[in-house]
Tab-separated table of C-alpha atoms in Angstrom:
chain	number	residue	atom	x	y	z
A	1	MET	CA	101.579	184.208	77.490
A	2	THR	CA	97.951	184.262	78.585
A	3	VAL	CA	95.381	181.566	77.753
A	4	ARG	CA	93.636	184.012	75.451
A	5	ALA	CA	96.791	184.661	73.444
A	6	ALA	CA	97.556	180.949	73.149
A	7	ARG	CA	94.067	180.261	71.829
A	8	ALA	CA	94.443	183.023	69.228
A	9	GLY	CA	97.702	181.516	68.026
A	10	LEU	CA	96.086	178.092	67.635
A	11	VAL	CA	93.313	179.555	65.538
A	12	VAL	CA	95.813	181.125	63.137
A	13	ALA	CA	97.585	177.767	62.733
A	14	LEU	CA	94.306	175.981	62.048
A	15	THR	CA	93.333	178.563	59.474
A	16	ALA	CA	96.586	178.000	57.620
A	17	ALA	CA	95.868	174.300	57.510
A	18	GLY	CA	92.626	174.979	55.622
A	19	THR	CA	90.290	173.294	58.080
A	20	MET	CA	87.571	175.905	58.102
A	21	ALA	CA	83.824	175.285	58.314
A	22	GLY	CA	80.884	177.608	58.689
A	23	PRO	CA	78.746	178.015	61.800
A	24	GLY	CA	76.043	175.494	62.442
A	25	THR	CA	77.958	172.468	61.155
A	26	PRO	CA	76.123	169.370	62.551
A	27	ALA	CA	77.738	166.465	64.381
A	28	SER	CA	78.910	163.666	62.106
A	29	ALA	CA	77.881	160.726	64.305
A	30	ALA	CA	75.437	160.011	67.101
A	31	GLY	CA	77.822	158.285	69.533
A	32	SER	CA	76.360	156.660	72.650
A	33	ALA	CA	75.254	157.938	76.040
A	34	GLY	CA	77.477	157.528	79.089
A	35	TYR	CA	81.120	156.579	79.578
A	36	CYS	CA	82.863	154.364	77.030
A	37	PRO	CA	82.757	150.818	78.453
A	38	ASP	CA	86.382	150.105	77.559
A	39	ALA	CA	89.558	151.705	76.200
A	40	SER	CA	88.508	151.374	72.557
A	41	GLY	CA	86.737	154.765	72.446
A	42	VAL	CA	87.059	158.349	73.727
A	43	THR	CA	84.728	159.657	76.454
A	44	VAL	CA	83.597	163.267	75.976
A	45	VAL	CA	82.323	165.364	78.911
A	46	VAL	CA	80.485	168.672	78.245
A	47	ASP	CA	79.746	170.883	81.294
A	48	PHE	CA	76.872	173.396	80.833
A	49	ASN	CA	76.787	174.549	84.460
A	50	GLU	CA	77.972	178.131	83.756
A	51	LEU	CA	75.068	178.392	81.284
A	52	GLY	CA	72.462	177.131	83.731
A	53	GLY	CA	72.545	173.478	82.598
A	54	GLY	CA	74.101	170.207	83.739
A	55	THR	CA	76.929	167.904	82.677
A	56	VAL	CA	76.538	165.484	79.758
A	57	VAL	CA	78.778	162.428	79.222
A	58	ARG	CA	78.877	160.612	75.880
A	59	CYS	CA	81.160	158.127	74.124
A	60	ALA	CA	82.814	158.474	70.701
A	61	GLN	CA	83.355	154.860	69.622
A	62	GLY	CA	86.694	153.817	68.156
A	63	GLU	CA	89.800	155.875	67.418
A	64	GLN	CA	89.391	159.642	66.921
A	65	SER	CA	91.606	161.681	64.589
A	66	THR	CA	91.153	165.022	66.402
A	67	GLY	CA	89.500	166.533	69.452
A	68	LEU	CA	86.876	168.058	67.157
A	69	ALA	CA	86.134	164.631	65.655
A	70	ALA	CA	85.725	163.150	69.146
A	71	LEU	CA	83.295	165.933	70.136
A	72	LYS	CA	81.184	165.510	67.017
A	73	ASN	CA	81.363	161.689	66.934
A	74	ALA	CA	80.144	161.581	70.526
A	75	GLY	CA	76.902	163.113	69.232
A	76	PHE	CA	77.191	166.796	70.198
A	77	GLN	CA	75.933	169.514	67.812
A	78	ILE	CA	78.518	172.302	67.461
A	79	THR	CA	78.781	175.732	65.833
A	80	GLY	CA	82.040	177.386	64.738
A	81	THR	CA	82.666	181.040	63.834
A	82	LEU	CA	82.197	182.871	60.561
A	83	ARG	CA	85.802	184.003	60.519
A	84	TRP	CA	87.617	180.922	61.797
A	85	GLY	CA	85.167	178.112	61.160
A	86	GLU	CA	85.280	175.130	63.540
A	87	GLY	CA	88.802	176.050	64.629
A	88	PHE	CA	86.974	177.835	67.441
A	89	VAL	CA	83.990	176.035	68.965
A	90	CYS	CA	81.481	178.823	69.561
A	91	ARG	CA	78.377	176.842	70.544
A	92	ILE	CA	77.706	173.286	71.801
A	93	GLU	CA	74.103	172.121	71.582
A	94	GLY	CA	73.026	175.670	70.782
A	95	LYS	CA	74.649	177.253	73.854
A	96	PRO	CA	75.341	180.095	74.384
A	97	SER	CA	72.303	181.473	72.578
A	98	THR	CA	72.473	183.575	69.433
A	99	ALA	CA	71.256	186.555	71.465
A	100	SER	CA	74.350	186.508	73.671
A	101	GLU	CA	76.910	185.326	71.097
A	102	LYS	CA	76.817	185.966	67.349
A	103	CYS	CA	79.707	183.538	66.563
A	104	VAL	CA	81.186	185.925	63.967
A	105	ASP	CA	84.702	186.250	65.373
A	106	THR	CA	86.698	184.627	68.184
A	107	PRO	CA	84.569	184.403	71.359
A	108	PRO	CA	85.664	186.795	74.130
A	109	ALA	CA	87.850	185.600	77.040
A	110	SER	CA	84.933	186.279	79.415
A	111	ALA	CA	82.584	183.787	77.680
A	112	TYR	CA	83.998	180.845	75.734
A	113	TRP	CA	84.205	177.037	75.754
A	114	SER	CA	87.412	175.889	77.490
A	115	TYR	CA	88.990	172.676	76.207
A	116	TRP	CA	90.401	169.953	78.545
A	117	HIS	CA	91.799	166.407	78.372
A	118	ALA	CA	92.670	163.620	80.822
A	119	ALA	CA	93.725	160.010	81.017
A	120	SER	CA	91.225	157.543	82.506
A	121	GLY	CA	91.598	157.765	86.289
A	122	GLY	CA	93.724	160.936	86.033
A	123	SER	CA	92.865	164.633	86.426
A	124	TRP	CA	91.704	167.308	83.993
A	125	THR	CA	94.390	169.341	82.203
A	126	TYR	CA	93.747	172.496	80.193
A	127	SER	CA	94.675	171.711	76.595
A	128	ASP	CA	97.621	173.602	75.112
A	129	LYS	CA	96.499	172.602	71.601
A	130	GLY	CA	93.406	173.348	69.599
A	131	VAL	CA	90.704	170.832	68.720
A	132	LEU	CA	92.195	170.228	65.272
A	133	ASN	CA	95.758	169.825	66.520
A	134	ARG	CA	95.154	167.250	69.212
A	135	ARG	CA	94.717	163.519	68.612
A	136	PRO	CA	93.094	162.006	71.762
A	137	PRO	CA	94.460	158.546	72.692
A	138	ALA	CA	92.038	155.626	72.786
A	139	GLY	CA	90.527	155.241	76.246
A	140	SER	CA	91.180	158.894	77.190
A	141	PHE	CA	88.767	161.703	78.144
A	142	GLU	CA	87.972	164.973	76.335
A	143	GLY	CA	86.339	167.774	78.324
A	144	TRP	CA	84.494	171.006	77.546
A	145	SER	CA	83.426	173.543	80.175
A	146	PHE	CA	81.946	176.971	79.519
A	147	SER	CA	83.959	179.719	81.198
A	148	LEU	CA	81.756	182.718	82.041
A	149	ASN	CA	83.162	185.876	83.598
A	150	ARG	CA	86.354	184.130	84.718
A	151	ASP	CA	89.973	185.104	84.506
A	152	ALA	CA	92.038	183.513	81.720
A	153	SER	CA	93.751	181.205	84.237
A	154	ASP	CA	90.600	180.381	86.216
A	155	ALA	CA	88.471	178.439	83.720
A	156	PRO	CA	86.264	175.826	85.453
A	157	ARG	CA	87.134	172.180	84.980
A	158	PRO	CA	84.440	169.769	83.690
A	159	GLY	CA	82.170	168.638	86.519
A	160	ALA	CA	82.424	164.842	85.845
A	161	ALA	CA	85.551	162.961	86.938
A	162	PRO	CA	87.570	161.361	84.087
A	163	ARG	CA	87.170	157.803	85.305
A	164	ARG	CA	85.435	154.878	83.631
A	165	PRO	CA	83.180	152.785	85.912
A	166	ALA	CA	84.426	149.338	86.882
A	167	PRO	CA	83.192	146.598	84.532
A	168	SER	CA	80.196	144.619	85.702
A	169	PRO	CA	80.846	141.039	86.875
A	170	PRO	CA	79.900	138.321	84.395
A	171	PRO	CA	76.512	136.635	84.920
A	172	PRO	CA	76.451	133.284	86.748
A	173	PRO	CA	76.625	130.170	84.553
A	174	ALA	CA	73.403	128.551	83.490
A	175	PRO	CA	72.369	125.308	85.233
A	176	PRO	CA	73.413	122.077	83.462
A	177	THR	CA	70.981	120.428	81.096
A	178	GLN	CA	70.542	116.932	79.702
A	179	GLY	CA	70.385	116.524	75.932
A	180	GLY	CA	70.132	120.257	75.366
A	181	GLY	CA	66.923	120.635	77.407
A	182	PRO	CA	65.962	121.025	81.059
A	183	VAL	CA	66.419	118.108	83.416
A	184	ALA	CA	63.135	116.225	83.783
A	185	PRO	CA	61.880	115.733	87.360
A	186	PRO	CA	61.662	112.182	88.736
A	187	PRO	CA	58.284	110.468	88.325
A	188	ALA	CA	55.869	110.749	91.196
A	189	GLY	CA	55.648	107.823	93.573
A	190	GLY	CA	59.262	106.684	93.163
A	191	GLY	CA	60.763	104.294	90.682
A	192	GLY	CA	60.699	101.033	92.665
A	193	PRO	CA	59.618	97.619	91.302
A	194	VAL	CA	55.953	96.957	90.717
A	195	ALA	CA	54.447	94.616	93.308
A	196	PRO	CA	53.025	91.315	91.922
A	197	PRO	CA	49.251	90.858	91.964
A	198	PRO	CA	47.733	88.874	94.891
A	199	ALA	CA	47.128	85.133	94.518
A	200	THR	CA	43.715	83.926	93.394
A	201	ALA	CA	41.300	83.246	96.214
A	202	GLY	CA	41.111	79.540	97.105
A	203	ARG	CA	43.737	77.055	98.156
A	204	PRO	CA	47.294	78.279	98.515
A	205	GLY	CA	49.340	78.187	95.301
A	206	ALA	CA	46.360	77.692	93.024
A	207	ALA	CA	46.723	79.173	89.552
A	208	GLY	CA	44.550	82.128	88.742
A	209	PRO	CA	41.977	82.241	85.970
A	210	VAL	CA	43.266	81.978	82.423
A	211	PRO	CA	43.106	85.375	80.685
A	212	GLY	CA	40.095	85.554	78.432
A	213	SER	CA	38.207	82.712	80.183
A	214	SER	CA	35.709	82.626	83.037
A	215	GLY	CA	35.701	80.445	86.116
A	216	PRO	CA	38.541	78.930	88.138
A	217	ALA	CA	41.624	77.376	86.541
A	218	PRO	CA	41.768	73.508	86.294
A	219	LEU	CA	43.745	71.508	88.863
A	220	PRO	CA	47.337	70.673	87.881
A	221	THR	CA	47.897	67.236	86.291
A	222	GLY	CA	48.861	64.366	88.672
A	223	THR	CA	48.131	66.236	91.938
A	224	PRO	CA	47.881	63.618	94.762
A	225	THR	CA	45.078	63.808	97.268
A	226	ALA	CA	45.119	63.461	101.013
A	227	SER	CA	43.591	59.931	100.905
A	228	GLY	CA	46.730	58.219	99.593
A	229	PRO	CA	47.812	56.887	96.204
A	230	GLY	CA	45.263	56.627	93.516
A	231	PRO	CA	44.966	56.514	89.766
A	232	THR	CA	46.997	59.200	88.046
A	233	PRO	CA	45.080	61.056	85.360
A	234	SER	CA	46.578	60.861	81.922
A	235	ALA	CA	48.906	63.633	80.701
A	236	GLY	CA	47.080	66.680	79.440
A	237	ALA	CA	43.771	65.643	81.030
A	238	ALA	CA	42.294	68.244	83.310
A	239	THR	CA	39.912	67.292	86.117
A	240	PRO	CA	37.375	70.014	86.639
A	241	PRO	CA	36.608	70.797	90.245
A	242	ALA	CA	33.331	69.658	91.702
A	243	SER	CA	30.478	72.100	91.935
A	244	GLY	CA	30.885	74.284	94.980
A	245	ALA	CA	34.594	73.313	95.470
A	246	VAL	CA	37.022	75.654	97.150
A	247	GLY	CA	38.160	78.301	94.690
A	248	SER	CA	34.662	78.623	93.193
A	249	PRO	CA	32.759	80.717	95.760
A	250	SER	CA	30.054	81.452	93.232
A	251	GLY	CA	29.045	77.680	93.057
A	252	SER	CA	28.208	77.293	96.741
A	253	SER	CA	25.484	78.675	98.934
A	254	VAL	CA	24.453	78.497	102.569
A	255	ASP	CA	21.881	75.742	101.762
A	256	GLN	CA	24.333	73.301	100.146
A	257	PRO	CA	27.084	71.351	101.897
A	258	VAL	CA	30.616	72.129	100.842
A	259	VAL	CA	32.287	69.110	99.204
A	260	THR	CA	36.010	69.060	99.832
A	261	GLU	CA	38.553	67.738	97.339
A	262	VAL	CA	39.204	64.632	99.486
A	263	ALA	CA	35.554	63.640	99.489
A	264	ALA	CA	35.260	64.326	95.799
A	265	SER	CA	38.271	62.166	95.011
A	266	ARG	CA	36.908	59.222	97.061
A	267	ALA	CA	33.538	59.444	95.330
A	268	ALA	CA	35.243	59.425	91.979
A	269	ARG	CA	37.292	56.269	92.742
A	270	GLY	CA	34.323	54.019	93.829
A	271	VAL	CA	35.212	50.712	95.755
A	272	PRO	CA	38.561	50.846	97.497
A	273	LEU	CA	41.304	48.550	96.168
A	274	GLY	CA	41.669	46.663	99.493
A	275	THR	CA	37.997	45.744	99.586
A	276	ALA	CA	38.065	44.434	96.024
A	277	ALA	CA	41.169	42.306	96.775
A	278	GLY	CA	39.498	40.739	99.826
A	279	VAL	CA	36.406	39.791	97.892
A	280	LEU	CA	38.576	38.292	95.145
A	281	LEU	CA	40.538	36.242	97.727
A	282	LEU	CA	37.358	34.846	99.238
A	283	VAL	CA	36.133	33.834	95.792
A	284	VAL	CA	39.435	32.080	95.040
A	285	LEU	CA	39.387	30.204	98.372
A	286	GLY	CA	35.806	29.127	97.851
A	287	VAL	CA	36.507	27.832	94.360
A	288	GLY	CA	39.640	26.015	95.630
A	289	GLY	CA	37.716	24.296	98.446
A	290	LEU	CA	35.019	23.193	96.068
A	291	LEU	CA	37.551	21.618	93.725
A	292	ALA	CA	39.316	19.786	96.588
A	293	ALA	CA	36.064	18.320	97.840
A	294	ARG	CA	35.246	16.935	94.422
A	295	ARG	CA	38.653	15.259	94.152
A	296	ARG	CA	38.292	13.551	97.461
A	297	ARG	CA	34.974	12.131	96.416
A	298	ALA	CA	36.457	10.809	93.212
A	299	VAL	CA	39.256	8.770	94.885
A	300	GLU	CA	37.240	7.294	97.738
A	301	PRO	CA	36.026	3.575	97.020
A	302	ASP	CA	32.415	2.762	97.016
A	303	ASP	CA	31.159	0.844	99.895
């Protein structure tokens, strides 16, 4: 049996099933361009090369009930025949033109759309069933190639290979974040401890000025001087430094002598304790001698 005879028999069976439609019936769904990304749809390849065009690949998403449904759901516009309806696909996307094919009866064996199928990764096989008698498996390929001036057994296969491209690798993971946001950069200059402020100018260890006041801080209570023991100021009493003392650079000038703390402490004490004790001892000895002399005079007899 020739290919032409087999196609005629399929058309008769489709007519008996009552699945006729007039020419110019539009596609029922838009589909999507390119190969189906996975095995959930049917990829449809239409080869226009014999009509001076190229090869178009589109995807019919989801399961397809028939080969005709896959062709239309992939987004291709088709035209059947007046006699047999869509049981014979006469035109796809308006080709061949109305001038060369009237689409009244079955297209001739020298100019018709040949129907093919294939598994993903397999090879094209000429379909032995019509478009309404074939249910394409999910993930498979449906092919259409126009056969012009060919023998019945020499119809051209679709020009695109029935093979889905390999899936793209997943994108790299996003960098980690802290608290749902980007990681904040470290502060400039490092995070080390803050250096203490320098000591107040003056003698080593002297307290700096009291915040909110002017002038040098008072000397600590009970600080001994270099001249030895002396009177200890009472608790809480502060001895202000002498004018021009160390620690008060603003109170001195080049025309005034600098008075040190030792000299200031001696001037504040007055007469030393040793000198006062010597004077007191001399007074006591003098008074004692005077009293002794008077006693001797009182006991001596008169001549």
